[in-house]
Amino acid sequence: RTAFPWDEISVYAPFWDQVHLYPLLNGEKKDLEMPDHVKVHKDLIAPTISRISPKLLIDNASLVLKLFWADLRIHRSPMKFLRNVKLYLGEVSALLEIAQRLEKLIKEKGWDKRKDVQYYSYWFDQQAFILSLLKKKKLISGFISRAHGFDV
């Protein structure tokens, strides 16, 4: 077992009838042993960020432009940011694709109709961003994210 994320799961899992984990990265070389009621699903593993989906970017143009403008304003080197715009759009496109897949999964499982489903992100980064998109669409009522030292 590794400390991450096992320590957290071992504390919270006993309080739930079912726990479904959807990692976004395939970081573990081997699957961790989990209690029977904890399932690890790998169907949301992030797509490669080098592949840009123009349709997703266009369908979400308002959001993409807001993100782009906000990130450009706070970037230490705006020119460097602009030189890497293709990489940036690839990252945004990948996140939108994951959000779309998670939305489909939530609807298929009927979790959007249930009040007893909790959404949790261990990291306060891309995962929390994806959940915030689903919250904005009113697909989920809220989520919890853990903030680590560098997040604060």
Short mmCIF file of C-alpha atoms in Angstrom, two decimals:
data_model
loop_
_atom_site.label_atom_id
_atom_site.label_comp_id
_atom_site.label_asym_id
_atom_site.label_seq_id
_atom_site.Cartn_x
_atom_site.Cartn_y
_atom_site.Cartn_z
CA ARG A 1 0.00 0.00 0.00
CA THR A 2 1.06 3.54 -0.61
CA ALA A 3 0.22 6.48 1.64
CA PHE A 4 -1.57 8.23 -1.20
CA PRO A 5 -4.52 7.89 -1.58
CA TRP A 6 -4.94 4.86 0.63
CA ASP A 7 -4.75 6.69 3.96
CA GLU A 8 -7.64 8.92 3.03
CA ILE A 9 -9.73 6.12 1.55
CA SER A 10 -9.21 3.89 4.56
CA VAL A 11 -10.55 6.65 6.84
CA TYR A 12 -13.61 7.64 4.79
CA ALA A 13 -14.66 4.37 3.10
CA PRO A 14 -16.20 2.72 6.20
CA PHE A 15 -18.82 5.50 6.36
CA TRP A 16 -20.24 4.73 2.90
CA ASP A 17 -22.10 1.76 1.43
CA GLN A 18 -20.26 2.22 -1.86
CA VAL A 19 -17.17 4.15 -2.89
CA HIS A 20 -16.29 4.63 -6.56
CA LEU A 21 -12.88 6.05 -7.43
CA TYR A 22 -12.23 7.56 -10.83
CA PRO A 23 -8.56 8.50 -11.12
CA LEU A 24 -7.71 10.95 -13.90
CA LEU A 25 -4.14 9.74 -14.25
CA ASN A 26 -2.83 6.23 -14.53
CA GLY A 27 -0.08 6.82 -11.97
CA GLU A 28 -0.17 3.52 -10.08
CA LYS A 29 1.92 0.76 -11.60
CA LYS A 30 -0.25 -1.85 -9.89
CA ASP A 31 -3.76 -1.74 -8.53
CA LEU A 32 -4.07 -1.21 -4.79
CA GLU A 33 -6.06 -3.69 -2.76
CA MET A 34 -9.34 -2.12 -1.71
CA PRO A 35 -12.20 -3.21 0.53
CA ASP A 36 -15.00 -5.00 -1.37
CA HIS A 37 -17.26 -1.94 -1.41
CA VAL A 38 -14.54 0.31 -2.92
CA LYS A 39 -14.23 0.10 -6.69
CA VAL A 40 -11.54 1.74 -8.82
CA HIS A 41 -12.70 2.61 -12.34
CA LYS A 42 -10.25 3.70 -14.99
CA ASP A 43 -12.72 5.01 -17.57
CA LEU A 44 -11.92 8.68 -16.91
CA ILE A 45 -8.15 8.44 -17.41
CA ALA A 46 -7.14 11.73 -19.04
CA PRO A 47 -6.78 11.85 -22.81
CA THR A 48 -3.47 13.03 -24.18
CA ILE A 49 -3.31 16.81 -24.05
CA SER A 50 -1.62 16.99 -27.43
CA ARG A 51 -4.95 16.18 -29.06
CA ILE A 52 -7.15 19.26 -29.26
CA SER A 53 -10.90 18.93 -29.80
CA PRO A 54 -11.96 22.03 -31.76
CA LYS A 55 -15.63 21.07 -31.27
CA LEU A 56 -15.32 21.04 -27.47
CA LEU A 57 -13.43 24.36 -27.51
CA ILE A 58 -16.04 25.98 -29.77
CA ASP A 59 -18.99 24.53 -27.82
CA ASN A 60 -17.45 26.00 -24.66
CA ALA A 61 -16.03 29.16 -26.27
CA SER A 62 -17.26 31.52 -23.56
CA LEU A 63 -15.64 29.45 -20.80
CA VAL A 64 -12.45 28.92 -22.80
CA LEU A 65 -12.09 32.66 -23.46
CA LYS A 66 -12.71 33.50 -19.78
CA LEU A 67 -10.08 30.97 -18.69
CA PHE A 68 -7.62 32.11 -21.35
CA TRP A 69 -7.98 35.78 -20.43
CA ALA A 70 -7.71 35.10 -16.68
CA ASP A 71 -4.62 32.91 -17.13
CA LEU A 72 -3.00 35.39 -19.51
CA ARG A 73 -3.49 38.25 -17.00
CA ILE A 74 -1.88 36.39 -14.09
CA HIS A 75 0.93 34.67 -16.00
CA ARG A 76 4.43 35.87 -15.13
CA SER A 77 5.43 35.91 -18.76
CA PRO A 78 2.47 36.67 -21.06
CA MET A 79 4.63 36.20 -24.19
CA LYS A 80 5.73 32.75 -23.04
CA PHE A 81 2.11 31.91 -22.29
CA LEU A 82 1.07 32.98 -25.80
CA ARG A 83 3.89 30.94 -27.36
CA ASN A 84 2.49 27.86 -25.59
CA VAL A 85 -1.14 28.51 -26.49
CA LYS A 86 -1.45 25.18 -28.35
CA LEU A 87 -0.40 23.28 -25.21
CA TYR A 88 -2.81 25.39 -23.12
CA LEU A 89 -5.73 24.69 -25.46
CA GLY A 90 -4.82 21.00 -25.39
CA GLU A 91 -5.02 20.99 -21.58
CA VAL A 92 -8.35 22.82 -21.58
CA SER A 93 -9.69 20.51 -24.28
CA ALA A 94 -8.64 17.42 -22.26
CA LEU A 95 -10.37 18.76 -19.14
CA LEU A 96 -13.56 19.50 -21.08
CA GLU A 97 -13.47 15.98 -22.52
CA ILE A 98 -13.12 14.43 -19.06
CA ALA A 99 -15.96 16.63 -17.75
CA GLN A 100 -18.11 15.47 -20.66
CA ARG A 101 -17.33 11.80 -19.93
CA LEU A 102 -18.01 12.27 -16.21
CA GLU A 103 -21.31 14.01 -17.00
CA LYS A 104 -22.34 11.06 -19.17
CA LEU A 105 -21.31 8.59 -16.45
CA ILE A 106 -23.25 10.45 -13.74
CA LYS A 107 -26.37 10.45 -15.90
CA GLU A 108 -25.98 6.77 -16.84
CA LYS A 109 -25.61 5.75 -13.18
CA GLY A 110 -28.52 7.97 -12.14
CA TRP A 111 -26.34 9.79 -9.62
CA ASP A 112 -27.71 13.14 -10.79
CA LYS A 113 -31.11 12.14 -9.32
CA ARG A 114 -29.75 11.04 -5.93
CA LYS A 115 -29.06 13.23 -2.92
CA ASP A 116 -26.80 10.72 -1.14
CA VAL A 117 -23.92 10.93 -3.64
CA GLN A 118 -20.87 12.90 -2.56
CA TYR A 119 -18.18 14.12 -4.95
CA TYR A 120 -14.67 14.52 -3.60
CA SER A 121 -11.40 15.58 -5.15
CA TYR A 122 -8.17 14.77 -3.35
CA TRP A 123 -6.42 17.55 -5.26
CA PHE A 124 -7.57 21.15 -5.62
CA ASP A 125 -6.65 21.37 -9.29
CA GLN A 126 -7.96 19.81 -12.51
CA GLN A 127 -10.25 17.39 -10.68
CA ALA A 128 -11.85 20.20 -8.68
CA PHE A 129 -12.14 22.27 -11.87
CA ILE A 130 -13.99 19.43 -13.61
CA LEU A 131 -16.37 19.08 -10.66
CA SER A 132 -16.94 22.85 -10.66
CA LEU A 133 -18.03 22.64 -14.31
CA LEU A 134 -20.59 19.96 -13.40
CA LYS A 135 -21.78 22.02 -10.45
CA LYS A 136 -22.21 25.06 -12.69
CA LYS A 137 -24.36 22.91 -15.01
CA LYS A 138 -26.39 21.91 -11.93
CA LEU A 139 -25.61 18.25 -12.60
CA ILE A 140 -24.16 17.91 -9.10
CA SER A 141 -25.17 19.94 -6.08
CA GLY A 142 -21.63 20.39 -4.80
CA PHE A 143 -18.32 18.76 -4.10
CA ILE A 144 -15.53 18.66 -1.56
CA SER A 145 -11.89 19.23 -2.41
CA ARG A 146 -8.89 18.89 -0.21
CA ALA A 147 -6.50 21.84 -0.22
CA HIS A 148 -2.82 21.02 0.27
CA GLY A 149 -0.14 23.47 1.39
CA PHE A 150 0.66 24.74 -2.11
CA ASP A 151 -3.06 25.23 -2.84
CA VAL A 152 -3.51 27.64 0.02
#
